[in-house]
GROMACS .gro file of C-alpha atoms in nm:
model
  203
    1MET     CA    1   1.794  -3.113  -1.195
    2SER     CA    2   1.705  -2.834  -1.421
    3ARG     CA    3   1.935  -2.556  -1.543
    4ILE     CA    4   1.961  -2.246  -1.325
    5ALA     CA    5   2.128  -1.944  -1.481
    6VAL     CA    6   2.348  -1.722  -1.224
    7ILE     CA    7   2.379  -1.377  -1.336
    8ASP     CA    8   2.582  -1.044  -1.258
    9PHE     CA    9   2.580  -0.705  -1.402
   10GLU     CA   10   2.807  -0.418  -1.390
   11THR     CA   11   2.665  -0.093  -1.467
   12THR     CA   12   2.705   0.322  -1.464
   13GLY     CA   13   2.504   0.359  -1.140
   14MET     CA   14   2.262   0.196  -0.886
   15SER     CA   15   1.944   0.165  -1.081
   16PRO     CA   16   1.785   0.201  -1.429
   17ASP     CA   17   1.506   0.401  -1.292
   18HIS     CA   18   1.734   0.678  -1.225
   19GLY     CA   19   1.921   0.634  -1.581
   20SER     CA   20   2.167   0.387  -1.535
   21ARG     CA   21   2.287   0.151  -1.768
   22ALA     CA   22   2.481  -0.195  -1.800
   23THR     CA   23   2.810  -0.228  -1.900
   24GLU     CA   24   2.902  -0.572  -1.826
   25VAL     CA   25   2.701  -0.903  -1.804
   26GLY     CA   26   2.814  -1.227  -1.709
   27ILE     CA   27   2.615  -1.548  -1.663
   28VAL     CA   28   2.704  -1.889  -1.549
   29MET     CA   29   2.481  -2.191  -1.621
   30LEU     CA   30   2.433  -2.467  -1.384
   31GLN     CA   31   2.308  -2.821  -1.427
   32GLY     CA   32   2.349  -3.121  -1.207
   33GLY     CA   33   2.534  -2.950  -0.939
   34GLN     CA   34   2.846  -2.821  -1.205
   35VAL     CA   35   2.886  -2.538  -1.427
   36VAL     CA   36   2.792  -2.646  -1.786
   37ASP     CA   37   2.827  -2.303  -1.971
   38ARG     CA   38   2.920  -1.946  -1.937
   39PHE     CA   39   2.850  -1.629  -2.108
   40GLN     CA   40   3.023  -1.268  -2.067
   41SER     CA   41   3.044  -0.969  -2.258
   42LEU     CA   42   3.104  -0.601  -2.204
   43MET     CA   43   2.841  -0.373  -2.366
   44ASN     CA   44   2.803  -0.028  -2.495
   45ALA     CA   45   2.479   0.161  -2.407
   46GLY     CA   46   2.628   0.498  -2.494
   47LEU     CA   47   2.665   0.603  -2.141
   48TYR     CA   48   2.952   0.766  -1.966
   49VAL     CA   49   3.142   0.547  -1.709
   50PRO     CA   50   3.184   0.762  -1.402
   51PRO     CA   51   3.517   0.749  -1.225
   52PHE     CA   52   3.428   0.585  -0.917
   53ILE     CA   53   3.263   0.307  -1.119
   54GLU     CA   54   3.602   0.250  -1.314
   55GLN     CA   55   3.787   0.266  -1.003
   56LEU     CA   56   3.550  -0.005  -0.856
   57THR     CA   57   3.509  -0.239  -1.162
   58GLY     CA   58   3.816  -0.145  -1.381
   59ILE     CA   59   3.594  -0.096  -1.672
   60SER     CA   60   3.694   0.247  -1.879
   61ASN     CA   61   3.511   0.443  -2.104
   62GLU     CA   62   3.764   0.314  -2.346
   63MET     CA   63   3.648  -0.042  -2.270
   64VAL     CA   64   3.278   0.043  -2.311
   65GLU     CA   65   3.326   0.226  -2.683
   66ALA     CA   66   3.501  -0.064  -2.801
   67ALA     CA   67   3.228  -0.308  -2.664
   68PRO     CA   68   2.952  -0.434  -2.883
   69PRO     CA   69   2.602  -0.237  -2.867
   70ALA     CA   70   2.405  -0.342  -2.554
   71ASP     CA   71   2.117  -0.430  -2.795
   72ARG     CA   72   2.315  -0.719  -2.948
   73VAL     CA   73   2.461  -0.831  -2.621
   74MET     CA   74   2.108  -0.852  -2.454
   75ARG     CA   75   1.978  -1.056  -2.722
   76GLU     CA   76   2.253  -1.293  -2.707
   77ALA     CA   77   2.218  -1.297  -2.332
   78ALA     CA   78   1.835  -1.383  -2.359
   79ARG     CA   79   1.903  -1.652  -2.584
   80PHE     CA   80   2.162  -1.801  -2.385
   81VAL     CA   81   1.953  -1.804  -2.073
   82GLY     CA   82   1.627  -1.923  -2.259
   83GLY     CA   83   1.362  -2.019  -1.985
   84ALA     CA   84   1.617  -2.116  -1.733
   85PRO     CA   85   1.518  -1.970  -1.378
   86MET     CA   86   1.778  -1.721  -1.258
   87VAL     CA   87   1.987  -1.645  -0.954
   88ALA     CA   88   2.180  -1.355  -0.840
   89HIS     CA   89   2.367  -1.196  -0.554
   90ASN     CA   90   2.141  -0.917  -0.436
   91ALA     CA   91   1.885  -0.993  -0.710
   92ALA     CA   92   1.669  -0.696  -0.678
   93PHE     CA   93   1.975  -0.507  -0.829
   94ASP     CA   94   2.024  -0.738  -1.131
   95ARG     CA   95   1.698  -0.819  -1.188
   96LYS     CA   96   1.609  -0.453  -1.243
   97PHE     CA   97   1.882  -0.430  -1.501
   98TRP     CA   98   1.761  -0.757  -1.670
   99MET     CA   99   1.434  -0.646  -1.718
  100ASP     CA  100   1.542  -0.263  -1.823
  101GLU     CA  101   1.781  -0.391  -2.072
  102LEU     CA  102   1.551  -0.675  -2.226
  103ALA     CA  103   1.249  -0.441  -2.236
  104ARG     CA  104   1.483  -0.209  -2.456
  105VAL     CA  105   1.533  -0.490  -2.725
  106ASP     CA  106   1.166  -0.629  -2.705
  107GLU     CA  107   1.278  -0.951  -2.537
  108GLU     CA  108   1.063  -1.131  -2.252
  109ALA     CA  109   1.214  -1.109  -1.909
  110SER     CA  110   0.982  -1.320  -1.677
  111GLN     CA  111   1.221  -1.572  -1.556
  112PRO     CA  112   1.196  -1.579  -1.149
  113PHE     CA  113   1.485  -1.462  -0.968
  114ALA     CA  114   1.628  -1.641  -0.652
  115CYS     CA  115   1.875  -1.416  -0.437
  116THR     CA  116   2.147  -1.563  -0.263
  117VAL     CA  117   2.178  -1.270  -0.026
  118LEU     CA  118   1.830  -1.370   0.123
  119LEU     CA  119   1.933  -1.725   0.112
  120ALA     CA  120   2.235  -1.682   0.275
  121ARG     CA  121   2.061  -1.500   0.549
  122ARG     CA  122   1.845  -1.822   0.610
  123LEU     CA  123   2.097  -2.069   0.554
  124TYR     CA  124   2.385  -1.918   0.718
  125PRO     CA  125   2.283  -1.689   0.991
  126HIS     CA  126   2.635  -1.705   1.162
  127ALA     CA  127   2.811  -1.587   0.869
  128PRO     CA  128   2.995  -1.270   0.933
  129ASN     CA  129   2.791  -1.080   0.690
  130HIS     CA  130   2.645  -1.173   0.384
  131ARG     CA  131   2.835  -0.982   0.105
  132LEU     CA  132   2.952  -1.196  -0.178
  133GLY     CA  133   3.320  -1.148  -0.095
  134THR     CA  134   3.290  -1.241   0.268
  135LEU     CA  135   3.057  -1.577   0.182
  136ARG     CA  136   3.327  -1.670  -0.069
  137GLN     CA  137   3.600  -1.663   0.196
  138TRP     CA  138   3.389  -1.805   0.462
  139LEU     CA  139   3.291  -2.099   0.284
  140GLY     CA  140   3.656  -2.144   0.159
  141ILE     CA  141   3.573  -2.052  -0.223
  142ALA     CA  142   3.870  -1.996  -0.410
  143PRO     CA  143   3.860  -1.640  -0.620
  144THR     CA  144   3.771  -1.669  -0.976
  145GLY     CA  145   3.891  -1.337  -1.083
  146ARG     CA  146   3.868  -0.968  -1.001
  147ALA     CA  147   3.576  -0.883  -0.775
  148HIS     CA  148   3.342  -0.651  -0.943
  149ARG     CA  149   3.368  -0.800  -1.284
  150ALA     CA  150   3.067  -0.953  -1.404
  151LEU     CA  151   3.165  -1.321  -1.483
  152ALA     CA  152   3.390  -1.321  -1.177
  153ASP     CA  153   3.109  -1.223  -0.954
  154ALA     CA  154   2.867  -1.468  -1.141
  155GLU     CA  155   3.128  -1.737  -1.105
  156THR     CA  156   3.164  -1.678  -0.726
  157ALA     CA  157   2.759  -1.633  -0.669
  158ALA     CA  158   2.739  -1.970  -0.866
  159ALA     CA  159   2.997  -2.136  -0.639
  160VAL     CA  160   2.806  -1.998  -0.325
  161LEU     CA  161   2.486  -2.124  -0.479
  162LEU     CA  162   2.628  -2.471  -0.518
  163HIS     CA  163   2.753  -2.470  -0.158
  164MET     CA  164   2.375  -2.404  -0.046
  165LEU     CA  165   2.237  -2.686  -0.260
  166GLU     CA  166   2.495  -2.912  -0.115
  167HIS     CA  167   2.419  -2.768   0.244
  168LEU     CA  168   2.031  -2.850   0.172
  169ARG     CA  169   2.100  -3.218   0.082
  170THR     CA  170   2.345  -3.287   0.357
  171GLN     CA  171   2.238  -3.091   0.657
  172HIS     CA  172   1.835  -3.067   0.575
  173GLY     CA  173   1.807  -3.395   0.388
  174VAL     CA  174   1.649  -3.217   0.095
  175PRO     CA  175   1.745  -3.474  -0.205
  176GLU     CA  176   1.730  -3.263  -0.504
  177PRO     CA  177   1.680  -2.871  -0.393
  178ASP     CA  178   1.524  -2.701  -0.677
  179HIS     CA  179   1.490  -2.335  -0.793
  180ALA     CA  180   1.117  -2.329  -0.673
  181LEU     CA  181   1.257  -2.443  -0.327
  182LEU     CA  182   1.499  -2.147  -0.337
  183MET     CA  183   1.225  -1.914  -0.410
  184ALA     CA  184   1.025  -2.069  -0.101
  185LEU     CA  185   1.318  -2.039   0.121
  186GLN     CA  186   1.396  -1.672   0.074
  187ARG     CA  187   1.053  -1.579   0.147
  188CYS     CA  188   1.024  -1.786   0.449
  189ALA     CA  189   1.091  -1.626   0.811
  190ARG     CA  190   1.400  -1.792   0.951
  191ALA     CA  191   1.184  -1.911   1.260
  192LYS     CA  192   0.964  -2.121   1.014
  193LEU     CA  193   1.238  -2.245   0.815
  194ALA     CA  194   1.286  -2.593   0.983
  195GLY     CA  195   0.907  -2.657   0.924
  196LEU     CA  196   0.933  -2.562   0.553
  197LEU     CA  197   1.235  -2.785   0.508
  198GLY     CA  198   1.093  -3.065   0.692
  199SER     CA  199   0.779  -3.043   0.483
  200VAL     CA  200   0.979  -3.079   0.165
  201VAL     CA  201   1.176  -3.386   0.302
  202THR     CA  202   0.834  -3.586   0.415
  203ALA     CA  203   0.647  -3.467   0.093
   0.00000   0.00000   0.00000
């Protein structure tokens, strides 16, 4: 199986469209059903970290001030990911920051993003909800660190994704579920899911 990069950002706010910037990035590289590499760094984009964000993440203004510049971190992150397709939990959020931060350093950000929230809604409709922490507990995944820190959340999202890939193999007979299938699944209406998976198995 080709590599898949699972990413998570911690940020100063909800959207770069409103001036928010990243404060931390964590990336977990998967290949062949296991973690093969990791990347993590705090980053200093020169913005103030609001108190409620510090309380949520534990990332303080002092930590950000001591961190390497955001442009250097993002260039390193781009090299780490390379051409690997990407996955994130609530990918619309992380994709915006990935694209915005890379645009600031003239790096390409063309990777397709699959979303473990959308995938969980299709594959695990009976889960209590599809928040990352809930899925971790529901699937029996051990915590990897403090929630709302980038690498810990990326590790958890990667573990959820590995569960999904195994679910596709064992419950739906998909021998080698790939990123292209994940993209198709997240766009597929739940009522048409069986047909999509059946076409993959019989292809």
